[in-house]
Short mmCIF file of C-alpha atoms and ligand atoms in Angstrom, two decimals:
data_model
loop_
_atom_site.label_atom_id
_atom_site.label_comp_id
_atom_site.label_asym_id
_atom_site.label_seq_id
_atom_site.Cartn_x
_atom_site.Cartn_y
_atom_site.Cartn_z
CA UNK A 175 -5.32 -19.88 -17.37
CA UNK A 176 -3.29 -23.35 -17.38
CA UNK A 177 -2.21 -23.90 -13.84
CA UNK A 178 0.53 -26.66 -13.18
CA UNK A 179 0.26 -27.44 -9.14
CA UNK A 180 3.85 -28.64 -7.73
CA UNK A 181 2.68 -30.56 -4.00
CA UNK A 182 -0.32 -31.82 -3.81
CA UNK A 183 -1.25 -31.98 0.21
CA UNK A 184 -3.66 -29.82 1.92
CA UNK A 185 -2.07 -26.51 0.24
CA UNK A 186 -2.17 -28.29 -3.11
CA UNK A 187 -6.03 -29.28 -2.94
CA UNK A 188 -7.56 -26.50 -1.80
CA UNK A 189 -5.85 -24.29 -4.44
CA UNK A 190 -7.07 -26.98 -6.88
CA UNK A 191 -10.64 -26.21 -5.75
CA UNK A 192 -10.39 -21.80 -5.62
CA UNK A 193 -8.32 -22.05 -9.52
CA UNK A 194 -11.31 -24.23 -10.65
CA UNK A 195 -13.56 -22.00 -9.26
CA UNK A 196 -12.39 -19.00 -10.74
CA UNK A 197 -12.35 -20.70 -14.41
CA UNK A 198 -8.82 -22.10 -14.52
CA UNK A 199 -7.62 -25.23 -15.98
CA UNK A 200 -5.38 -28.18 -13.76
CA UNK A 201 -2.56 -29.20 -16.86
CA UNK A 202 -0.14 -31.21 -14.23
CA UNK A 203 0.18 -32.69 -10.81
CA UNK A 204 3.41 -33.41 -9.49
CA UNK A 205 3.34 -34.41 -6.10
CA UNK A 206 6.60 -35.81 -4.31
CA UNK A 207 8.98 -38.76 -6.55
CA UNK A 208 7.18 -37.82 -9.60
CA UNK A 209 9.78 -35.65 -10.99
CA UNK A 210 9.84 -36.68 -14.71
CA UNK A 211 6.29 -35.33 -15.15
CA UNK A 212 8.58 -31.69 -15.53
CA UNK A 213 9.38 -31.78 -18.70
CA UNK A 214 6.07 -33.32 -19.71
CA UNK A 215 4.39 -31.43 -22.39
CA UNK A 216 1.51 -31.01 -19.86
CA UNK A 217 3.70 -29.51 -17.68
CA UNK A 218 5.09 -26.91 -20.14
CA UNK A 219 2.30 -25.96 -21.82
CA UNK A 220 1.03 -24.33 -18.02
CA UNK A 221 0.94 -20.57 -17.68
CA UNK A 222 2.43 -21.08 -14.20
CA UNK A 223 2.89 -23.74 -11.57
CA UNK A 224 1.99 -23.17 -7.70
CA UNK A 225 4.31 -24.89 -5.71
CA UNK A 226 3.43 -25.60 -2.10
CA UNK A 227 5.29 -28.37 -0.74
CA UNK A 228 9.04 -29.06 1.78
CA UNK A 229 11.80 -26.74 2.29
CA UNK A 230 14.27 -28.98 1.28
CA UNK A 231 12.64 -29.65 -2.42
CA UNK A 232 11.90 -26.60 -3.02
CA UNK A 233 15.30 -25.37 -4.82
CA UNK A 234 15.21 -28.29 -7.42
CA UNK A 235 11.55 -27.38 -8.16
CA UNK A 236 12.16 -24.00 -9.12
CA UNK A 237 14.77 -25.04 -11.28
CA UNK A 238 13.41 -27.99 -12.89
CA UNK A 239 10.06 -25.27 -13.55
CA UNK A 240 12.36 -22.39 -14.58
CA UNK A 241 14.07 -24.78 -17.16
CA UNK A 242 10.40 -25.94 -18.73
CA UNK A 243 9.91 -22.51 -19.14
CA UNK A 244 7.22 -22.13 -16.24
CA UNK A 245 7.39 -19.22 -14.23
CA UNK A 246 6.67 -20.39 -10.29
CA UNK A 247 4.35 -18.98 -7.37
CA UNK A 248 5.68 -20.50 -4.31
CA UNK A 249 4.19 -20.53 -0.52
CA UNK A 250 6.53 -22.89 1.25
CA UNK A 251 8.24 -21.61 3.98
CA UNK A 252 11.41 -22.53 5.67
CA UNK A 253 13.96 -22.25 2.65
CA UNK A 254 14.72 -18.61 2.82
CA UNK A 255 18.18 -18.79 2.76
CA UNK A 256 18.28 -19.96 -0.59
CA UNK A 257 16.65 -16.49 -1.29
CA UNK A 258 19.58 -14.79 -3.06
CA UNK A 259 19.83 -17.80 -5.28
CA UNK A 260 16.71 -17.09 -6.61
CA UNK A 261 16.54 -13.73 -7.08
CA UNK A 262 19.93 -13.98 -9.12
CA UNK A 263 18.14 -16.54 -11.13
CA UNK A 264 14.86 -13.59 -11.89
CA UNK A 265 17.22 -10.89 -11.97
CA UNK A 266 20.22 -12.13 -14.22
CA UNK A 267 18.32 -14.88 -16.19
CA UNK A 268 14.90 -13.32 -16.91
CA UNK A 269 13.14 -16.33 -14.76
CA UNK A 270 9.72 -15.31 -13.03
CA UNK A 271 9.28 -16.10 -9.41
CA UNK A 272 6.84 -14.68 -7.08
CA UNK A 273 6.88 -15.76 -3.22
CA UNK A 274 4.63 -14.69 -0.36
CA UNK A 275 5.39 -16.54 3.02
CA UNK A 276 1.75 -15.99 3.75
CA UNK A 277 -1.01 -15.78 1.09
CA UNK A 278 -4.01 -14.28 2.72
CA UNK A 279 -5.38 -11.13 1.59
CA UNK A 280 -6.64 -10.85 5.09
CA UNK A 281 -3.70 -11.05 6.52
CA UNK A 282 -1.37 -8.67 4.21
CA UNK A 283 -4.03 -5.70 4.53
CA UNK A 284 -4.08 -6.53 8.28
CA UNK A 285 0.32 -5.92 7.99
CA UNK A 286 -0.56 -2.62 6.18
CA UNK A 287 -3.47 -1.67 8.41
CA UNK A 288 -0.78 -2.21 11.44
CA UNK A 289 2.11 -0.22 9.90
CA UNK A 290 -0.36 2.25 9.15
CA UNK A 291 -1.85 2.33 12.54
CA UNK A 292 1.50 2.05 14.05
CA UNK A 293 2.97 5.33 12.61
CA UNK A 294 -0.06 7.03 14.05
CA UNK A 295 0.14 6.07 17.50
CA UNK A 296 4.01 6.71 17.45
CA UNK A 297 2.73 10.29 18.04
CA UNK A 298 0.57 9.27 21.25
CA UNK A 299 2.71 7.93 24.06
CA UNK A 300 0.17 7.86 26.21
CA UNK A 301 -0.48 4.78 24.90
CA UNK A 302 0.69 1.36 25.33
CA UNK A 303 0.54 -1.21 23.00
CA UNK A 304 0.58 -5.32 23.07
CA UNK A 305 -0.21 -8.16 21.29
CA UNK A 306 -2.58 -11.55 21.78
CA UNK A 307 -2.60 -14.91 18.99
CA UNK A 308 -4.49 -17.55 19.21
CA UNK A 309 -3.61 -20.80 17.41
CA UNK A 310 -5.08 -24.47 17.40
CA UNK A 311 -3.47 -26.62 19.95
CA UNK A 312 -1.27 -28.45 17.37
CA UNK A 313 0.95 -25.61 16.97
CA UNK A 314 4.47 -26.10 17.35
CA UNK A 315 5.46 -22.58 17.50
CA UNK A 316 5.07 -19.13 19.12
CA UNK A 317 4.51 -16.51 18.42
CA UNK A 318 3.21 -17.42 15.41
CA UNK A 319 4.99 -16.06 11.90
CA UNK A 320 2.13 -13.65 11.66
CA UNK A 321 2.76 -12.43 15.19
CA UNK A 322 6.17 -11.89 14.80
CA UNK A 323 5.51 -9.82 11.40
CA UNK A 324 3.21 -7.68 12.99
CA UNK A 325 5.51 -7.27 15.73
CA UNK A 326 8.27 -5.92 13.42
CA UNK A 327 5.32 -3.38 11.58
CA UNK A 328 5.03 -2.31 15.35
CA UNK A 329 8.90 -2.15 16.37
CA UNK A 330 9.64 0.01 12.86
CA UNK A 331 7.52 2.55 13.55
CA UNK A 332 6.96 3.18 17.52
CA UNK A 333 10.04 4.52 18.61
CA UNK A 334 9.18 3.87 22.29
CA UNK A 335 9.06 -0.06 21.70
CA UNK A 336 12.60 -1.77 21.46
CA UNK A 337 12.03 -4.83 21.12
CA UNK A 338 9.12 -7.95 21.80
CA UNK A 339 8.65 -10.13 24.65
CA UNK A 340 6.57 -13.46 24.65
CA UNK A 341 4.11 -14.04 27.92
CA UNK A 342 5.76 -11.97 30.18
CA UNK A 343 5.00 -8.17 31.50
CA UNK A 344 7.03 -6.67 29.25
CA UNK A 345 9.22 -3.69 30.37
CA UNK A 346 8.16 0.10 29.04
CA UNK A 347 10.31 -1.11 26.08
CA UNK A 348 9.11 -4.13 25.59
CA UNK A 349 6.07 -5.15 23.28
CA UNK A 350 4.52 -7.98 25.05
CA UNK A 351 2.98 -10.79 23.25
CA UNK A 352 0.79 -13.36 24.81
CA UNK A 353 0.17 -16.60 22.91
CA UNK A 354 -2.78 -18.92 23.50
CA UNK A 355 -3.18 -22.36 22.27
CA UNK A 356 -7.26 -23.07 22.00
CA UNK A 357 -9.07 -26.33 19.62
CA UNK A 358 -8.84 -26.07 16.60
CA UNK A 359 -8.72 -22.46 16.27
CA UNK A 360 -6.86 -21.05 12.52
CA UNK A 361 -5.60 -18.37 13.85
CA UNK A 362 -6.62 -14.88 15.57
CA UNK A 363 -4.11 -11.92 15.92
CA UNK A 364 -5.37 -8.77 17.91
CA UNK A 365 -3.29 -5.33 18.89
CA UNK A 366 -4.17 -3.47 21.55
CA UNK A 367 -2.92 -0.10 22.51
CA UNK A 368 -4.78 0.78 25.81
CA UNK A 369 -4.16 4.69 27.63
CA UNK A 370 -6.07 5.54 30.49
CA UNK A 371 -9.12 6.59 28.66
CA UNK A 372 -9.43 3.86 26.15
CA UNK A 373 -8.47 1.44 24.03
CA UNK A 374 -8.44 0.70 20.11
CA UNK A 375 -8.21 -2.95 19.17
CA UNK A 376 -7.36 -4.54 15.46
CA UNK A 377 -8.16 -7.93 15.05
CA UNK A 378 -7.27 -10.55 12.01
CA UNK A 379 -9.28 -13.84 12.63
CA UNK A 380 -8.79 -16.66 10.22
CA UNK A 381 -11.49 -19.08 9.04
CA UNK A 382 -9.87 -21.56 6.63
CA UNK A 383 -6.39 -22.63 4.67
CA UNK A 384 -9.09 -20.88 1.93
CA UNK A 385 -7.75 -17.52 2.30
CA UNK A 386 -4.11 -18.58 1.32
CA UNK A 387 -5.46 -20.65 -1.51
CA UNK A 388 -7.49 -17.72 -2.99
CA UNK A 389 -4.26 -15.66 -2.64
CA UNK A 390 -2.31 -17.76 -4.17
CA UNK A 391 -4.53 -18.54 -7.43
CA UNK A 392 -4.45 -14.35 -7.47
CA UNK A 393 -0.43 -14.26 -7.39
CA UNK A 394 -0.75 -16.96 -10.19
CA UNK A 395 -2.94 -14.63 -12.37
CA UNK A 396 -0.95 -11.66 -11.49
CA UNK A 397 2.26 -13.08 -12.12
CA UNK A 398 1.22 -14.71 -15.81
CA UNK A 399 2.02 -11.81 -17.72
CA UNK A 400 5.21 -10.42 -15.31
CA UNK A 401 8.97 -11.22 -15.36
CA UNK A 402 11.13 -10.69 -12.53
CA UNK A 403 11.24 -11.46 -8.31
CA UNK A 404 7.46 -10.63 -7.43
CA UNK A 405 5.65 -10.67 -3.92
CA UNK A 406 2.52 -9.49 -2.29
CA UNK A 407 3.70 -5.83 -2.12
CA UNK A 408 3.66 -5.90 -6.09
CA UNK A 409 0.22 -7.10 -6.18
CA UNK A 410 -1.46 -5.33 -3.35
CA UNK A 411 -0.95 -1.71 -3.92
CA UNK A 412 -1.81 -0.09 -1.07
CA UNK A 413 -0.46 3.41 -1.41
N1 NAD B 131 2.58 -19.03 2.13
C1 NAD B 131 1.43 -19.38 2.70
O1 NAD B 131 0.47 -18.60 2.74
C2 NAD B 131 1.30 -20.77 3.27
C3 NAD B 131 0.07 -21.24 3.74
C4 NAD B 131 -0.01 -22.56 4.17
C5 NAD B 131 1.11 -23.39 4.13
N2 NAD B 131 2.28 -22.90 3.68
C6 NAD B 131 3.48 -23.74 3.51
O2 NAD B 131 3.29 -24.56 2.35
C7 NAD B 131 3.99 -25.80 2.50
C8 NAD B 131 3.03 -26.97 2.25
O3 NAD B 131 1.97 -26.92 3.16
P1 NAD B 131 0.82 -28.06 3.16
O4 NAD B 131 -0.04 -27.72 4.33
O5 NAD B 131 0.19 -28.19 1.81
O6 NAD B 131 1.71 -29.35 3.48
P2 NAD B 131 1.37 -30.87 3.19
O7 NAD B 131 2.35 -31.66 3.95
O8 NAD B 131 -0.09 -31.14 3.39
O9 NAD B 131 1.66 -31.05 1.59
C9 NAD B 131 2.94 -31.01 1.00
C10 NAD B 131 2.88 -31.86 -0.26
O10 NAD B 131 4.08 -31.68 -1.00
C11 NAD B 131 4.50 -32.96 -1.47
N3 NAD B 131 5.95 -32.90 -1.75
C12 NAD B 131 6.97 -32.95 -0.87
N4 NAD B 131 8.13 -32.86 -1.54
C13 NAD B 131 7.83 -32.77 -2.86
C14 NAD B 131 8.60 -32.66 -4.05
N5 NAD B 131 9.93 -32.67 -4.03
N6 NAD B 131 7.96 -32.53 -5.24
C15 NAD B 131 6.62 -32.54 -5.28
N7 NAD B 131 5.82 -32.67 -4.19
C16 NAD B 131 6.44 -32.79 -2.99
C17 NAD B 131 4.12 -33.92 -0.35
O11 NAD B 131 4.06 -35.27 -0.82
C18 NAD B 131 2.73 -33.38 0.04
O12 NAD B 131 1.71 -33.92 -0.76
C19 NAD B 131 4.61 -25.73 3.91
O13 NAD B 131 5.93 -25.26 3.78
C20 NAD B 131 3.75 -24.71 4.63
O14 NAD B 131 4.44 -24.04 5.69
C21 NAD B 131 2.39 -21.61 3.25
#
């Protein structure tokens, strides 16, 4: 497959390394100011570009990509309310667009494995359930994305959880989430639900930015042959 990368930082080269590793071909680099490489012919003659690069560019790469004719897998984050835009643009205007705010295989079974395990335990009030993530100490924010997603898989479907609570006791309501902030850690998320006789623990535990690159080279060859709005939940079919 010809693969056009859009952002070429840390996202950018290690997706370079998985495509070439899985047989694709690099056609184009545009990395910031280089603009008039889109309507290259390199550039058009790609199967699909991966953008990763800032919210605020993002917009004007889609639609500098969508008019070469390139449909787009994108992984930055921050420029969701632009969403509707988008979609308009897929739905109305036969552009191809697929978007995953986080990449990892890992971590999108680990969502489904939570909903999953979530709707289960609904039934079992004797037991409680809360949260632990642990992120490098160069983290800005907490929880982390993840954590927060998870938390909403939990909230949906445990009817005795309202709402979550970050490094406090949480009420009987409450889903508690403690955050730690360790090295150089990538990024461990663990739910516990604890009664008096036990406990069953699920744990994600990141190694490398590889996992998001891998998934992202995947959405690439998935979406080569699709039209439309895509995301991981057309990919990954888990039901
Ligand atoms: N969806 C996921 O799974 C996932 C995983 C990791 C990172 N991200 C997101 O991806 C984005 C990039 O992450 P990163 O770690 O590679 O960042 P980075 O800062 O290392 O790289 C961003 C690159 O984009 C370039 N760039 C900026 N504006 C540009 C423009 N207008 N046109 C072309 N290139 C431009 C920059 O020069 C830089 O080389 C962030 O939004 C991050 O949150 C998403």
């Amino acid at each position: 497959m010809r693969i056009a990368l859009i952002g070429y930082g840390k996202m950018g080269h290690e997706i370079e390394k998985v495509a070439l590793q899985r047989g694709h071909e690099i056609v184009c680099i545009i990395d910031l100011n280089e603009e008039d490489k889109f309507s290259s012919p390199e550039f058009k003659s790609a199967d699909v570009a991966i953008e990763f690069t800032s919210p605020g560019s993002v917009l004007r790469n889609y639609k500098r990509a969508f008019a070469a004719g390139v449909p787009v897998v994108s992984g930055t984050t921050g420029w969701l309310s632009s969403l509707d835009e988008i979609k308009d643009e897929c739905e109305n205007n036969g552009k191809t667009f697929f978007y995953a705010s986080n990449f990892s295989m890992g971590v999108n079974i680990f969502f489904a494995l939570n909903d999953y395990l979530a709707k289960i335990m609904n039934q079992f009030p004797g037991y409680d359930v809360r949260m632990e993530e642990t992120h490098h100490i160069h983290k800005l924010d907490a929880p982390s994305g993840t954590a927060i997603t998870l938390a909403e898989g939990i909230l949906g479907n445990i009817g005795r959880k309202e709402k979550w609570v970050l490094d406090k006791n949480g009420a009987t309501d409450e889903l508690q989430i403690k955050a730690f902030r360790e090295g150089e850690v990538p990024g461990i998320h663990t739910i516990i639900y604890e009664s008096d006789a036990d406990s069953i623990r699920i744990t994600h535990d990141a190694k490398s930015r590889k996992g998001f690159a891998l998934g992202a080279v995947l959405a690439a060859e998935f979406t080569k042959d699709k039209k439309g709005f895509l995301g991981m939940k057309d990919m990954l079919k888990f039901s």
